[in-house]
Structures are given as structure tokens and as C-alpha cells.
Coordinates of C-alpha atoms in Angstrom, one line a residue:
M1 CA -54.6 -27.9 17.6
V2 CA -53.7 -24.7 19.4
L3 CA -53.8 -25.1 23.2
V4 CA -52.2 -21.8 24.3
D5 CA -53.4 -19.9 27.3
F6 CA -52.9 -16.5 25.7
S7 CA -53.6 -14.7 29.0
R8 CA -50.3 -16.1 30.3
S9 CA -48.3 -16.1 27.0
S10 CA -46.2 -13.7 25.1
L11 CA -47.8 -15.0 21.9
D12 CA -50.2 -12.7 20.1
R13 CA -53.6 -14.4 20.0
S14 CA -54.8 -12.8 16.8
A15 CA -51.6 -13.3 14.9
T16 CA -51.2 -16.9 16.1
L17 CA -54.8 -17.9 15.2
A18 CA -54.7 -16.0 11.9
S19 CA -51.5 -17.7 10.8
G20 CA -52.8 -21.1 11.8
G21 CA -49.9 -21.4 14.3
A22 CA -47.2 -20.9 11.6
S23 CA -43.7 -20.2 12.8
T24 CA -42.4 -16.6 12.7
V25 CA -38.9 -17.9 12.1
Q26 CA -37.8 -19.4 8.7
R27 CA -37.3 -23.1 9.3
Q28 CA -36.6 -24.7 5.9
R29 CA -35.0 -28.1 5.9
W30 CA -32.0 -26.9 4.0
R31 CA -31.3 -24.3 6.7
E32 CA -31.3 -27.1 9.3
V33 CA -28.9 -29.2 7.3
L34 CA -26.6 -26.3 6.7
A35 CA -26.6 -25.4 10.4
R36 CA -25.6 -28.9 11.4
T37 CA -22.9 -29.0 8.8
V38 CA -21.4 -25.6 9.8
D39 CA -22.1 -25.6 13.5
G40 CA -21.7 -29.3 14.2
R41 CA -23.9 -31.8 15.9
N42 CA -24.6 -32.5 19.5
P43 CA -22.2 -35.5 20.1
L44 CA -24.0 -36.8 23.2
A45 CA -27.7 -36.3 22.5
R46 CA -28.1 -39.8 20.9
T47 CA -26.3 -41.3 23.9
Y48 CA -28.8 -39.5 26.3
A49 CA -31.7 -40.7 24.1
D50 CA -30.5 -44.3 24.3
R51 CA -30.1 -44.0 28.0
M52 CA -33.6 -42.6 28.4
I53 CA -35.1 -45.4 26.2
A54 CA -33.3 -48.0 28.3
D55 CA -34.5 -46.5 31.6
L56 CA -38.1 -46.2 30.4
T57 CA -38.5 -49.6 28.7
K58 CA -36.6 -52.0 30.9
A59 CA -39.6 -52.6 33.1
G60 CA -41.9 -53.4 30.2
G61 CA -45.6 -52.8 30.6
A62 CA -47.5 -49.9 29.1
P63 CA -45.7 -47.4 26.8
S64 CA -43.9 -44.6 28.5
R65 CA -45.0 -41.1 27.7
V66 CA -42.2 -38.7 26.7
L67 CA -43.0 -35.0 26.4
V68 CA -40.9 -33.1 23.9
V69 CA -40.9 -29.4 24.8
G70 CA -40.1 -27.3 21.7
G71 CA -40.5 -30.3 19.4
G72 CA -41.4 -28.3 16.2
Q73 CA -38.3 -30.0 14.8
I74 CA -36.9 -33.3 15.8
G75 CA -33.8 -32.4 17.8
D76 CA -30.3 -33.5 16.8
G77 CA -29.7 -37.0 18.2
S78 CA -33.3 -37.5 19.5
A79 CA -34.7 -39.4 16.5
A80 CA -34.2 -42.7 18.4
L81 CA -36.9 -41.7 20.9
Y82 CA -39.4 -41.3 18.1
A83 CA -38.5 -44.7 16.6
A84 CA -38.4 -46.7 19.9
S85 CA -41.0 -49.2 20.7
G86 CA -42.6 -48.8 24.1
I87 CA -42.3 -45.0 23.8
E88 CA -45.2 -42.6 23.2
I89 CA -44.1 -39.2 22.0
I90 CA -46.1 -36.1 22.9
A91 CA -44.5 -33.0 21.3
F92 CA -45.4 -29.4 21.3
D93 CA -44.0 -26.0 20.2
I94 CA -45.3 -22.5 19.8
Y95 CA -45.7 -23.1 16.1
L96 CA -47.4 -25.8 14.0
S97 CA -45.3 -28.5 12.2
G98 CA -45.6 -32.1 11.2
D99 CA -43.7 -33.2 14.3
V100 CA -46.0 -31.6 17.0
T101 CA -49.0 -33.1 18.7
F102 CA -50.4 -29.6 19.5
V103 CA -49.3 -25.9 19.7
A104 CA -48.7 -24.7 23.2
D105 CA -46.5 -22.4 25.4
A106 CA -44.0 -23.9 27.8
H107 CA -45.0 -21.4 30.5
A108 CA -48.4 -23.2 30.8
I109 CA -48.2 -26.8 29.5
P110 CA -51.7 -28.1 28.9
L111 CA -51.2 -31.5 30.5
R112 CA -52.3 -32.9 33.9
D113 CA -50.0 -33.0 36.9
K114 CA -47.7 -36.1 37.0
S115 CA -48.9 -37.3 33.6
V116 CA -45.6 -38.0 31.7
D117 CA -42.7 -40.4 32.4
A118 CA -40.0 -38.2 30.8
V119 CA -39.3 -34.8 29.3
W120 CA -36.9 -33.9 26.5
V121 CA -36.2 -30.2 26.2
Q122 CA -33.4 -29.5 23.8
S123 CA -32.1 -26.0 22.8
V124 CA -35.4 -24.5 24.1
L125 CA -35.0 -23.0 27.5
E126 CA -32.9 -20.0 26.2
H127 CA -35.9 -19.1 24.0
V128 CA -38.5 -18.9 26.8
L129 CA -39.1 -15.6 28.6
D130 CA -39.4 -17.2 32.0
P131 CA -37.3 -20.4 32.2
V132 CA -37.9 -20.8 35.9
Q133 CA -41.7 -21.0 35.1
A134 CA -41.0 -23.4 32.2
V135 CA -39.0 -25.7 34.4
A136 CA -41.6 -25.6 37.1
E137 CA -44.2 -26.7 34.5
I138 CA -41.9 -29.5 33.4
R139 CA -41.6 -30.7 37.0
R140 CA -45.4 -30.5 37.5
V141 CA -46.2 -32.7 34.6
L142 CA -43.5 -35.3 35.4
K143 CA -44.4 -38.3 37.4
P144 CA -42.4 -38.9 40.7
G145 CA -38.9 -40.1 39.7
G146 CA -39.5 -39.0 36.1
L147 CA -36.6 -38.4 33.7
L148 CA -35.4 -35.1 32.2
F149 CA -32.9 -34.4 29.4
A150 CA -32.2 -30.6 29.3
D151 CA -29.9 -28.9 26.8
A152 CA -29.3 -25.2 26.7
S153 CA -26.8 -22.6 25.4
F154 CA -23.9 -21.2 27.4
L155 CA -21.4 -19.4 25.2
W156 CA -23.3 -20.0 22.0
P157 CA -24.1 -16.7 20.2
V158 CA -27.6 -15.3 19.8
N159 CA -29.7 -17.4 17.5
E160 CA -33.3 -16.8 16.3
G161 CA -32.8 -13.1 16.9
A162 CA -35.3 -11.4 19.2
Y163 CA -36.5 -14.8 20.4
D164 CA -33.3 -15.6 22.3
Y165 CA -33.2 -14.4 25.9
T166 CA -30.9 -16.3 28.3
R167 CA -27.6 -18.1 28.9
W168 CA -26.4 -20.3 31.7
T169 CA -23.1 -21.2 33.3
P170 CA -22.7 -24.9 34.4
A171 CA -23.6 -24.0 38.0
G172 CA -26.4 -21.6 36.9
F173 CA -28.0 -24.2 34.7
R174 CA -27.8 -26.7 37.6
W175 CA -29.5 -24.2 39.9
L176 CA -32.2 -23.7 37.3
L177 CA -32.8 -27.5 37.6
R178 CA -32.5 -27.6 41.4
D179 CA -35.7 -29.7 41.7
F180 CA -33.9 -32.5 39.9
D181 CA -31.1 -35.0 40.8
I182 CA -28.4 -34.8 38.1
I183 CA -27.4 -38.2 36.9
A184 CA -24.9 -37.1 34.2
G185 CA -24.0 -34.1 32.1
G186 CA -21.4 -32.2 30.1
S187 CA -21.0 -30.0 27.1
S188 CA -23.3 -30.4 24.1
S189 CA -20.7 -28.4 22.2
G190 CA -17.2 -27.6 23.5
P191 CA -14.7 -24.7 23.5
G192 CA -13.6 -25.5 20.0
T193 CA -17.1 -25.0 18.6
A194 CA -17.6 -22.0 20.8
T195 CA -14.4 -20.5 19.3
L196 CA -15.6 -21.2 15.8
M197 CA -18.9 -19.6 16.4
A198 CA -17.3 -16.5 17.9
L199 CA -15.0 -16.3 14.9
R200 CA -17.9 -16.6 12.5
Y201 CA -19.9 -13.8 14.1
L202 CA -16.7 -11.7 14.2
L203 CA -16.3 -12.2 10.4
Q204 CA -19.9 -11.5 9.7
S205 CA -19.7 -8.3 11.7
M206 CA -16.5 -7.1 10.0
L207 CA -17.6 -8.0 6.5
R208 CA -21.1 -6.5 7.1
S209 CA -22.6 -9.6 5.6
R210 CA -23.9 -12.9 7.1
K211 CA -23.3 -14.8 3.9
L212 CA -19.8 -13.5 3.4
G213 CA -18.9 -14.1 7.0
Q214 CA -20.2 -17.7 6.8
I215 CA -18.0 -18.3 3.7
A216 CA -15.0 -16.7 5.4
A217 CA -15.4 -19.0 8.4
F218 CA -15.5 -22.2 6.4
P219 CA -11.7 -22.7 6.5
F220 CA -11.8 -22.8 10.3
L221 CA -14.4 -25.6 10.6
W222 CA -11.5 -27.8 11.9
L223 CA -11.8 -25.9 15.2
R224 CA -14.8 -28.0 16.1
L225 CA -12.5 -31.1 16.2
L226 CA -10.7 -29.6 19.2
D227 CA -13.8 -30.4 21.3
R228 CA -12.6 -34.0 21.3
L229 CA -9.4 -33.1 23.1
C230 CA -11.2 -31.1 25.8
D231 CA -12.3 -32.5 29.1
R232 CA -14.1 -31.1 32.1
P233 CA -14.0 -29.0 34.2
R234 CA -12.3 -26.5 31.8
A235 CA -14.4 -27.6 28.9
L236 CA -17.5 -26.9 30.8
E237 CA -16.3 -23.4 31.6
A238 CA -16.0 -22.5 27.9
A239 CA -18.7 -24.7 26.4
G240 CA -21.0 -23.6 23.6
G241 CA -23.8 -25.5 25.3
L242 CA -24.6 -27.7 28.3
S243 CA -26.6 -30.9 28.6
Y244 CA -27.9 -32.6 31.8
Y245 CA -29.6 -35.9 32.3
A246 CA -31.6 -35.9 35.5
R247 CA -34.4 -37.4 37.6
K248 CA -37.2 -35.6 39.4
A249 CA -36.0 -35.1 42.9
K250 CA -37.9 -35.6 46.2
T251 CA -36.1 -32.6 47.7
P252 CA -34.4 -29.7 45.9
A253 CA -30.7 -29.1 45.7
Q254 CA -29.3 -26.5 48.2
A255 CA -27.3 -23.4 47.2
R256 CA -24.5 -24.4 49.5
D257 CA -23.8 -27.4 47.4
L258 CA -23.1 -25.4 44.2
P259 CA -19.3 -25.1 44.7
N260 CA -19.0 -28.9 44.7
F261 CA -20.6 -29.1 41.2
Y262 CA -17.5 -29.0 39.0
N263 CA -15.8 -31.8 40.8
R264 CA -18.7 -34.2 41.0
L265 CA -20.5 -34.1 37.6
P266 CA -20.1 -37.5 35.8
T267 CA -19.8 -37.0 32.1
L268 CA -21.3 -39.4 29.6
R269 CA -19.1 -40.4 26.7
K270 CA -20.4 -40.9 23.2
G271 CA -22.0 -44.3 22.9
E272 CA -21.7 -45.0 26.6
L273 CA -24.7 -46.0 28.8
P274 CA -24.2 -45.4 32.5
S275 CA -25.2 -47.8 35.2
S276 CA -28.9 -48.6 35.9
R277 CA -31.1 -46.7 38.3
A278 CA -30.3 -49.2 41.1
N279 CA -26.7 -48.0 41.0
E280 CA -27.4 -44.3 40.5
E281 CA -25.9 -41.9 42.9
K282 CA -27.3 -38.4 43.6
I283 CA -24.3 -36.4 42.6
F284 CA -25.7 -32.9 43.0

């Protein structure tokens, strides 16, 4: 089902409908497996997914609706959301796949106001032309107090070519999400992984070949392990990607609070579930 408002989208109507919503980027399963082997995995996404499940299901009652923005592929660490009882997944992307409910554009989400309990947007916001509009749409469809997991690139090199538009510093990403109270956050990939990626792209450029550069970078995969030795705030300042777990705010954050951000961000550890909502503190 294609639910794209083409008058407000960068998608070409004729091409999208003619292809049946097929992706313009090659997305074979083997490429995904190779990318996770070479580039590493998001070490905290599963922890955030577990936290979201716990927050949504502890009250019981009707299933909670989780909207996955850019859900053409199940994101690294998010599979637990799809398997959890008491969770109804609604997923969309700009291309058709077996994991989406419908095809749509994040700039104009075809859902009613305040209709979902949580939103999961992983490695997507850097690929939308107007991330401010996309986040405004996310806020619109979230119920009051609804949850958000947002993950985006910082020092990660360009991926998906012409469909990669934006990067954020920790404070810049927080400002993008200023209509949310941040509960926890940190780096989805640290300085070690960022160094490895820069080295890989350097080798690919020098050797004039993506494949040869990839092979030449294999002996340096150990650089990813250095992420485990890094801690904030320096790790955030040189992270490949950033992840924030947040709740829809009643009032937006103020620009004057941005300098306090580095010293106040609580970072989730792998496998660690923070305190319940009753003990949550608005940290920024």
C-alpha cells in the first residue's frame, strides 16, 4: 500500500508507482550481514528496545502501538520490539518490503494526531531532506508522554550515496529533538568505530576501489573494540552515531540549556534498564 503525499515528497510519483514501491538502493540480505560484520553493531539498541517494551507493557491493557519510521529493514537491536507481546508494530519506509505496513514519506506521516504510543527511528533522520519536518510529524502522531528512540549519524561517512543529507553533533541532535525530554542517550558507535570507518574510506579512495579498500581495512577491525574503553563526554564528541531515548515533552527545551548537555546526559550501559518513569528526571 502506497500512502505517499507526492505533492509534499521528493519521491517521483511515476517512478514509485511504476516500480511498485521498490527500493532504489540495493538491499540484499548478504549486504546487511556484511555491513554488520565489518561496521559493527549498535551495542545499545537492544537495551533501548527492552526499556521501551518495559515502559509500554508494565501497565497492561490494550497493546501499545509502536511506529517504526524507516522500517524497510528491521533495525539492528530492534527485533525484540517485533517479538514482544503487548506491542503492535506499524512500520513504513519509502520502499516496499516484507517488514513494512505501508509505503510513506516521513515528511507527511499518514496517521492521525496522537495515535501511537512510541516511535522508533533508527539510522533514518540523516536520510530525510527536512529532518525538522520529520521530527515534527513524529511529535504530531505521538500521544502525550509518548516515547521516542532516535538514532542518527555524527561522524559516520556518507552511506546510501545521494540519499544521505545531514549529520548532528550531540548538542545539535538534542536541539533537533527539543520537543522531547531526554531520558538517556549516548553513542551508537564510538570513536574507535569512527576511526575504522575513516580509515576504510581513506583506503578505498587511495586504492580507487571500494572492494580493495574494504579488504585492506579488514586487519584494522580491532579498532572497533576501543569503543568499549571510551566514555562520555569525549566519546560523544567523536562518535560515529548518537542515540537518544526520550519522552514527548509538554514544553520544548530552551537554547540556553544546551551548554549543560554534556554534563547531564545519563548513558545507558549494555543490558542495563534505567529506573521507571516514576523516578525519571528531565535531564535536558
